[in-house]
Amino acid sequence: MAMRALATASAFALACGLGAGVVSSAAPAWVWDLPAGVRAPNVPSDAPMSPEVVDLGRHLFYDTRMSANGTQSCATCHQQSRAFTDGRPQGIGSTGQVHARNAMSLVNVAYAETLTWAHPTLTTLEAQALVPMYGTAPVELGLTAGDDRWLDRLTGDATYARLVPAAFPDAPRLTSSHVTRALAAFERSIVSMRSPYDRYHFERDETAISDAAKRGEMLFHSRPLSCFTCHGGVHFSDAMGAAPPMGTARPSRLPSFHNTGLYNLPGAVSYPARDTGVHALTGRAADVGRFKAPSLRNIAVTAPYMHDGSIATLDGVIDHYSAGGRSIAAGPDRGVGHDNPNKDDGVRGFQLTPGQRADLKAFLESLTDTALLHDPRFADPWPAR
Ligand code: HEC
Ligand code: HEC
């Protein structure tokens, strides 16, 4: 069935290892299980994938000792059964602090050009992991930079005594940079495109999805819905997978962020002050309300939706787009999103019959990769505690 694309093993590392007389085995080529024609994600040349590093990362991802008070791990907010989201409108950190944003799916995150909802320059998973680990606004895992007691706790554990030297043979002791490298490698390994839509699209299995889903696919990929303009390509996101292979020049275009008219407050800044999107980093008026268009893979299992979890259902999301931007009638956020001055041209509004709405939903539901949700490679490796 699926063709297997091979990532190149680090021949350079092997050559150096031998040259220096160090006993070093080359990392075996990592096997990505991808449909034919889909290229493998970019992997930083200084962080080659290996089964040992990924295994260490998986243990860390699911380890509550990764939080200062022992209550949370990455997996608290990124649960496999929900395509690595948490079912809440907004994340809640280990000390109870509410995050301004909705936890994002980590499926195929190796292809993401930028990370998180609205951060044009956060581009590596290694750097992103530091945010939940050490972040203070809000506190997520609540670790303190410079206080390595949590690393000592891990180093004393028998499982890590086995996993760490296997992953990093040259490391005298586990450091936080090993932790972020291993977490990033595990996250990169969560690559999966095995939904019914993939069987239909890549393997030409006409029976894999319903006629309704096929009609929905047409709606999605045509005007006036125009969903594809921001959620196009195999990842259903214009912020994923367009970067060229490692070693070639980066594209000159900036990653895409869009204002979809979710809010329209009166005054200079049309989005609620609690989260103004890219504007919060750049201060530029043109960036108000601009967020990353996330992948729509597994969207049926990742409710609630949008950067702040403010839409509960897929029907609600379709209402938002068909109105050409959401209207909020009362309360502090009231306003007509349709009239947001920064709104992207792609969000203009349209009308759907009940049948067309059902078709669009059937298409979105055909993007659920059930194999991924139960894949033992991505599951909690620790015995029940
Ligand atoms: C308290 C809940 C919580 C915890 C714990 C947490 N995350 Fe997240 N994660 C979030 C939220 C919320 C976002 C969106 C953040 C933003 O946009 O600023 C996010 C976003 C991400 C993203 C960006 C995905 C994308 O498509 O851009 C990655 C990667 C990620 N988290 C990895 C991790 C890792 C690794 C850990 C553990 C070290 C972790 N998270 C712990 C809630 C959490
Ligand atoms: C102009 C670009 C653009 C167009 C066109 C567009 N989207 Fe989006 N989409 C986005 C952005 C940006 C977000 C996140 C916005 C936010 O949270 O404020 C988003 C979010 C979503 C979400 C929620 C994702 C999540 O993980 O919470 C869904 C579902 C969605 N879009 C479906 C659609 C559908 C269906 C269409 C066509 C009717 C469509 N989009 C058209 C840019 C777009």
JSON list of N, CA and C in Angstrom, two decimals, residues 177-221:
[
{"chain": "A", "resi": 177, "resn": "SER", "atom": "N", "xyz": [18.55, 20.32, 27.42]},
{"chain": "A", "resi": 177, "resn": "SER", "atom": "CA", "xyz": [18.58, 20.30, 25.95]},
{"chain": "A", "resi": 177, "resn": "SER", "atom": "C", "xyz": [18.41, 18.88, 25.40]},
{"chain": "A", "resi": 178, "resn": "HIS", "atom": "N", "xyz": [18.85, 17.86, 26.14]},
{"chain": "A", "resi": 178, "resn": "HIS", "atom": "CA", "xyz": [18.50, 16.49, 25.72]},
{"chain": "A", "resi": 178, "resn": "HIS", "atom": "C", "xyz": [16.99, 16.28, 25.79]},
{"chain": "A", "resi": 179, "resn": "VAL", "atom": "N", "xyz": [16.40, 16.82, 26.85]},
{"chain": "A", "resi": 179, "resn": "VAL", "atom": "CA", "xyz": [14.95, 16.65, 27.03]},
{"chain": "A", "resi": 179, "resn": "VAL", "atom": "C", "xyz": [14.20, 17.27, 25.86]},
{"chain": "A", "resi": 180, "resn": "THR", "atom": "N", "xyz": [14.56, 18.50, 25.49]},
{"chain": "A", "resi": 180, "resn": "THR", "atom": "CA", "xyz": [13.82, 19.14, 24.39]},
{"chain": "A", "resi": 180, "resn": "THR", "atom": "C", "xyz": [14.10, 18.44, 23.06]},
{"chain": "A", "resi": 181, "resn": "ARG", "atom": "N", "xyz": [15.32, 17.96, 22.88]},
{"chain": "A", "resi": 181, "resn": "ARG", "atom": "CA", "xyz": [15.61, 17.22, 21.63]},
{"chain": "A", "resi": 181, "resn": "ARG", "atom": "C", "xyz": [14.79, 15.95, 21.54]},
{"chain": "A", "resi": 182, "resn": "ALA", "atom": "N", "xyz": [14.70, 15.24, 22.69]},
{"chain": "A", "resi": 182, "resn": "ALA", "atom": "CA", "xyz": [13.96, 13.97, 22.67]},
{"chain": "A", "resi": 182, "resn": "ALA", "atom": "C", "xyz": [12.46, 14.23, 22.50]},
{"chain": "A", "resi": 183, "resn": "LEU", "atom": "N", "xyz": [11.94, 15.25, 23.20]},
{"chain": "A", "resi": 183, "resn": "LEU", "atom": "CA", "xyz": [10.51, 15.57, 23.03]},
{"chain": "A", "resi": 183, "resn": "LEU", "atom": "C", "xyz": [10.22, 15.93, 21.57]},
{"chain": "A", "resi": 184, "resn": "ALA", "atom": "N", "xyz": [11.11, 16.73, 20.98]},
{"chain": "A", "resi": 184, "resn": "ALA", "atom": "CA", "xyz": [10.91, 17.15, 19.59]},
{"chain": "A", "resi": 184, "resn": "ALA", "atom": "C", "xyz": [10.93, 15.93, 18.66]},
{"chain": "A", "resi": 185, "resn": "ALA", "atom": "N", "xyz": [11.85, 15.00, 18.91]},
{"chain": "A", "resi": 185, "resn": "ALA", "atom": "CA", "xyz": [11.94, 13.81, 18.04]},
{"chain": "A", "resi": 185, "resn": "ALA", "atom": "C", "xyz": [10.66, 12.98, 18.16]},
{"chain": "A", "resi": 186, "resn": "PHE", "atom": "N", "xyz": [10.15, 12.83, 19.40]},
{"chain": "A", "resi": 186, "resn": "PHE", "atom": "CA", "xyz": [8.89, 12.09, 19.54]},
{"chain": "A", "resi": 186, "resn": "PHE", "atom": "C", "xyz": [7.77, 12.80, 18.80]},
{"chain": "A", "resi": 187, "resn": "GLU", "atom": "N", "xyz": [7.69, 14.12, 18.97]},
{"chain": "A", "resi": 187, "resn": "GLU", "atom": "CA", "xyz": [6.63, 14.87, 18.27]},
{"chain": "A", "resi": 187, "resn": "GLU", "atom": "C", "xyz": [6.76, 14.70, 16.75]},
{"chain": "A", "resi": 188, "resn": "ARG", "atom": "N", "xyz": [8.01, 14.77, 16.25]},
{"chain": "A", "resi": 188, "resn": "ARG", "atom": "CA", "xyz": [8.19, 14.61, 14.80]},
{"chain": "A", "resi": 188, "resn": "ARG", "atom": "C", "xyz": [7.77, 13.23, 14.32]},
{"chain": "A", "resi": 189, "resn": "SER", "atom": "N", "xyz": [7.85, 12.25, 15.23]},
{"chain": "A", "resi": 189, "resn": "SER", "atom": "CA", "xyz": [7.49, 10.89, 14.83]},
{"chain": "A", "resi": 189, "resn": "SER", "atom": "C", "xyz": [5.98, 10.73, 14.67]},
{"chain": "A", "resi": 190, "resn": "ILE", "atom": "N", "xyz": [5.19, 11.67, 15.20]},
{"chain": "A", "resi": 190, "resn": "ILE", "atom": "CA", "xyz": [3.72, 11.56, 15.14]},
{"chain": "A", "resi": 190, "resn": "ILE", "atom": "C", "xyz": [3.25, 12.02, 13.76]},
{"chain": "A", "resi": 191, "resn": "VAL", "atom": "N", "xyz": [3.64, 11.26, 12.76]},
{"chain": "A", "resi": 191, "resn": "VAL", "atom": "CA", "xyz": [3.26, 11.54, 11.38]},
{"chain": "A", "resi": 191, "resn": "VAL", "atom": "C", "xyz": [2.30, 10.45, 10.95]},
{"chain": "A", "resi": 192, "resn": "SER", "atom": "N", "xyz": [1.13, 10.85, 10.51]},
{"chain": "A", "resi": 192, "resn": "SER", "atom": "CA", "xyz": [0.16, 9.83, 10.12]},
{"chain": "A", "resi": 192, "resn": "SER", "atom": "C", "xyz": [-0.85, 10.41, 9.13]},
{"chain": "A", "resi": 193, "resn": "MET", "atom": "N", "xyz": [-1.06, 9.70, 8.04]},
{"chain": "A", "resi": 193, "resn": "MET", "atom": "CA", "xyz": [-2.04, 10.11, 7.03]},
{"chain": "A", "resi": 193, "resn": "MET", "atom": "C", "xyz": [-2.78, 8.86, 6.58]},
{"chain": "A", "resi": 194, "resn": "ARG", "atom": "N", "xyz": [-3.60, 8.34, 7.47]},
{"chain": "A", "resi": 194, "resn": "ARG", "atom": "CA", "xyz": [-4.28, 7.07, 7.20]},
{"chain": "A", "resi": 194, "resn": "ARG", "atom": "C", "xyz": [-5.79, 7.21, 7.35]},
{"chain": "A", "resi": 195, "resn": "SER", "atom": "N", "xyz": [-6.32, 8.40, 7.08]},
{"chain": "A", "resi": 195, "resn": "SER", "atom": "CA", "xyz": [-7.77, 8.60, 7.21]},
{"chain": "A", "resi": 195, "resn": "SER", "atom": "C", "xyz": [-8.49, 7.98, 6.01]},
{"chain": "A", "resi": 196, "resn": "PRO", "atom": "N", "xyz": [-9.82, 7.80, 6.11]},
{"chain": "A", "resi": 196, "resn": "PRO", "atom": "CA", "xyz": [-10.57, 7.35, 4.93]},
{"chain": "A", "resi": 196, "resn": "PRO", "atom": "C", "xyz": [-10.31, 8.26, 3.73]},
{"chain": "A", "resi": 197, "resn": "TYR", "atom": "N", "xyz": [-10.22, 9.57, 3.97]},
{"chain": "A", "resi": 197, "resn": "TYR", "atom": "CA", "xyz": [-9.96, 10.49, 2.85]},
{"chain": "A", "resi": 197, "resn": "TYR", "atom": "C", "xyz": [-8.62, 10.16, 2.19]},
{"chain": "A", "resi": 198, "resn": "ASP", "atom": "N", "xyz": [-7.62, 9.80, 2.97]},
{"chain": "A", "resi": 198, "resn": "ASP", "atom": "CA", "xyz": [-6.32, 9.45, 2.39]},
{"chain": "A", "resi": 198, "resn": "ASP", "atom": "C", "xyz": [-6.43, 8.18, 1.53]},
{"chain": "A", "resi": 199, "resn": "ARG", "atom": "N", "xyz": [-7.22, 7.22, 2.01]},
{"chain": "A", "resi": 199, "resn": "ARG", "atom": "CA", "xyz": [-7.38, 6.00, 1.19]},
{"chain": "A", "resi": 199, "resn": "ARG", "atom": "C", "xyz": [-8.08, 6.35, -0.13]},
{"chain": "A", "resi": 200, "resn": "TYR", "atom": "N", "xyz": [-9.03, 7.24, -0.06]},
{"chain": "A", "resi": 200, "resn": "TYR", "atom": "CA", "xyz": [-9.74, 7.68, -1.27]},
{"chain": "A", "resi": 200, "resn": "TYR", "atom": "C", "xyz": [-8.80, 8.48, -2.18]},
{"chain": "A", "resi": 201, "resn": "HIS", "atom": "N", "xyz": [-8.11, 9.44, -1.59]},
{"chain": "A", "resi": 201, "resn": "HIS", "atom": "CA", "xyz": [-7.33, 10.39, -2.38]},
{"chain": "A", "resi": 201, "resn": "HIS", "atom": "C", "xyz": [-6.04, 9.77, -2.92]},
{"chain": "A", "resi": 202, "resn": "PHE", "atom": "N", "xyz": [-5.29, 9.09, -2.04]},
{"chain": "A", "resi": 202, "resn": "PHE", "atom": "CA", "xyz": [-3.97, 8.60, -2.47]},
{"chain": "A", "resi": 202, "resn": "PHE", "atom": "C", "xyz": [-4.02, 7.20, -3.07]},
{"chain": "A", "resi": 203, "resn": "GLU", "atom": "N", "xyz": [-4.95, 6.36, -2.57]},
{"chain": "A", "resi": 203, "resn": "GLU", "atom": "CA", "xyz": [-4.98, 4.98, -3.06]},
{"chain": "A", "resi": 203, "resn": "GLU", "atom": "C", "xyz": [-6.11, 4.74, -4.05]},
{"chain": "A", "resi": 204, "resn": "ARG", "atom": "N", "xyz": [-6.85, 5.81, -4.34]},
{"chain": "A", "resi": 204, "resn": "ARG", "atom": "CA", "xyz": [-7.94, 5.72, -5.32]},
{"chain": "A", "resi": 204, "resn": "ARG", "atom": "C", "xyz": [-8.96, 4.66, -4.91]},
{"chain": "A", "resi": 205, "resn": "ASP", "atom": "N", "xyz": [-9.19, 4.53, -3.58]},
{"chain": "A", "resi": 205, "resn": "ASP", "atom": "CA", "xyz": [-10.22, 3.61, -3.10]},
{"chain": "A", "resi": 205, "resn": "ASP", "atom": "C", "xyz": [-11.54, 4.39, -3.06]},
{"chain": "A", "resi": 206, "resn": "GLU", "atom": "N", "xyz": [-12.34, 4.21, -4.10]},
{"chain": "A", "resi": 206, "resn": "GLU", "atom": "CA", "xyz": [-13.58, 4.99, -4.26]},
{"chain": "A", "resi": 206, "resn": "GLU", "atom": "C", "xyz": [-14.59, 4.71, -3.15]},
{"chain": "A", "resi": 207, "resn": "THR", "atom": "N", "xyz": [-14.44, 3.57, -2.48]},
{"chain": "A", "resi": 207, "resn": "THR", "atom": "CA", "xyz": [-15.42, 3.20, -1.45]},
{"chain": "A", "resi": 207, "resn": "THR", "atom": "C", "xyz": [-15.02, 3.70, -0.07]},
{"chain": "A", "resi": 208, "resn": "ALA", "atom": "N", "xyz": [-13.84, 4.33, 0.02]},
{"chain": "A", "resi": 208, "resn": "ALA", "atom": "CA", "xyz": [-13.34, 4.71, 1.35]},
{"chain": "A", "resi": 208, "resn": "ALA", "atom": "C", "xyz": [-14.17, 5.82, 2.00]},
{"chain": "A", "resi": 209, "resn": "ILE", "atom": "N", "xyz": [-14.72, 6.71, 1.18]},
{"chain": "A", "resi": 209, "resn": "ILE", "atom": "CA", "xyz": [-15.56, 7.79, 1.74]},
{"chain": "A", "resi": 209, "resn": "ILE", "atom": "C", "xyz": [-16.91, 7.82, 1.02]},
{"chain": "A", "resi": 210, "resn": "SER", "atom": "N", "xyz": [-17.89, 8.42, 1.68]},
{"chain": "A", "resi": 210, "resn": "SER", "atom": "CA", "xyz": [-19.26, 8.43, 1.14]},
{"chain": "A", "resi": 210, "resn": "SER", "atom": "C", "xyz": [-19.38, 9.43, -0.02]},
{"chain": "A", "resi": 211, "resn": "ASP", "atom": "N", "xyz": [-20.48, 9.31, -0.77]},
{"chain": "A", "resi": 211, "resn": "ASP", "atom": "CA", "xyz": [-20.75, 10.30, -1.81]},
{"chain": "A", "resi": 211, "resn": "ASP", "atom": "C", "xyz": [-20.93, 11.68, -1.21]},
{"chain": "A", "resi": 212, "resn": "ALA", "atom": "N", "xyz": [-21.52, 11.73, -0.02]},
{"chain": "A", "resi": 212, "resn": "ALA", "atom": "CA", "xyz": [-21.69, 13.03, 0.65]},
{"chain": "A", "resi": 212, "resn": "ALA", "atom": "C", "xyz": [-20.33, 13.67, 0.89]},
{"chain": "A", "resi": 213, "resn": "ALA", "atom": "N", "xyz": [-19.36, 12.88, 1.39]},
{"chain": "A", "resi": 213, "resn": "ALA", "atom": "CA", "xyz": [-18.02, 13.41, 1.65]},
{"chain": "A", "resi": 213, "resn": "ALA", "atom": "C", "xyz": [-17.36, 13.88, 0.35]},
{"chain": "A", "resi": 214, "resn": "LYS", "atom": "N", "xyz": [-17.60, 13.16, -0.74]},
{"chain": "A", "resi": 214, "resn": "LYS", "atom": "CA", "xyz": [-17.02, 13.57, -2.04]},
{"chain": "A", "resi": 214, "resn": "LYS", "atom": "C", "xyz": [-17.62, 14.91, -2.49]},
{"chain": "A", "resi": 215, "resn": "ARG", "atom": "N", "xyz": [-18.92, 15.07, -2.26]},
{"chain": "A", "resi": 215, "resn": "ARG", "atom": "CA", "xyz": [-19.54, 16.36, -2.61]},
{"chain": "A", "resi": 215, "resn": "ARG", "atom": "C", "xyz": [-18.98, 17.47, -1.70]},
{"chain": "A", "resi": 216, "resn": "GLY", "atom": "N", "xyz": [-18.79, 17.12, -0.43]},
{"chain": "A", "resi": 216, "resn": "GLY", "atom": "CA", "xyz": [-18.24, 18.09, 0.52]},
{"chain": "A", "resi": 216, "resn": "GLY", "atom": "C", "xyz": [-16.83, 18.52, 0.13]},
{"chain": "A", "resi": 217, "resn": "GLU", "atom": "N", "xyz": [-16.06, 17.56, -0.38]},
{"chain": "A", "resi": 217, "resn": "GLU", "atom": "CA", "xyz": [-14.69, 17.88, -0.83]},
{"chain": "A", "resi": 217, "resn": "GLU", "atom": "C", "xyz": [-14.73, 18.93, -1.94]},
{"chain": "A", "resi": 218, "resn": "MET", "atom": "N", "xyz": [-15.70, 18.78, -2.85]},
{"chain": "A", "resi": 218, "resn": "MET", "atom": "CA", "xyz": [-15.83, 19.76, -3.95]},
{"chain": "A", "resi": 218, "resn": "MET", "atom": "C", "xyz": [-16.17, 21.14, -3.41]},
{"chain": "A", "resi": 219, "resn": "LEU", "atom": "N", "xyz": [-17.10, 21.18, -2.45]},
{"chain": "A", "resi": 219, "resn": "LEU", "atom": "CA", "xyz": [-17.47, 22.47, -1.87]},
{"chain": "A", "resi": 219, "resn": "LEU", "atom": "C", "xyz": [-16.26, 23.13, -1.21]},
{"chain": "A", "resi": 220, "resn": "PHE", "atom": "N", "xyz": [-15.53, 22.32, -0.45]},
{"chain": "A", "resi": 220, "resn": "PHE", "atom": "CA", "xyz": [-14.37, 22.82, 0.29]},
{"chain": "A", "resi": 220, "resn": "PHE", "atom": "C", "xyz": [-13.34, 23.42, -0.66]},
{"chain": "A", "resi": 221, "resn": "HIS", "atom": "N", "xyz": [-13.18, 22.77, -1.82]},
{"chain": "A", "resi": 221, "resn": "HIS", "atom": "CA", "xyz": [-12.13, 23.17, -2.75]},
{"chain": "A", "resi": 221, "resn": "HIS", "atom": "C", "xyz": [-12.61, 24.11, -3.85]}
]
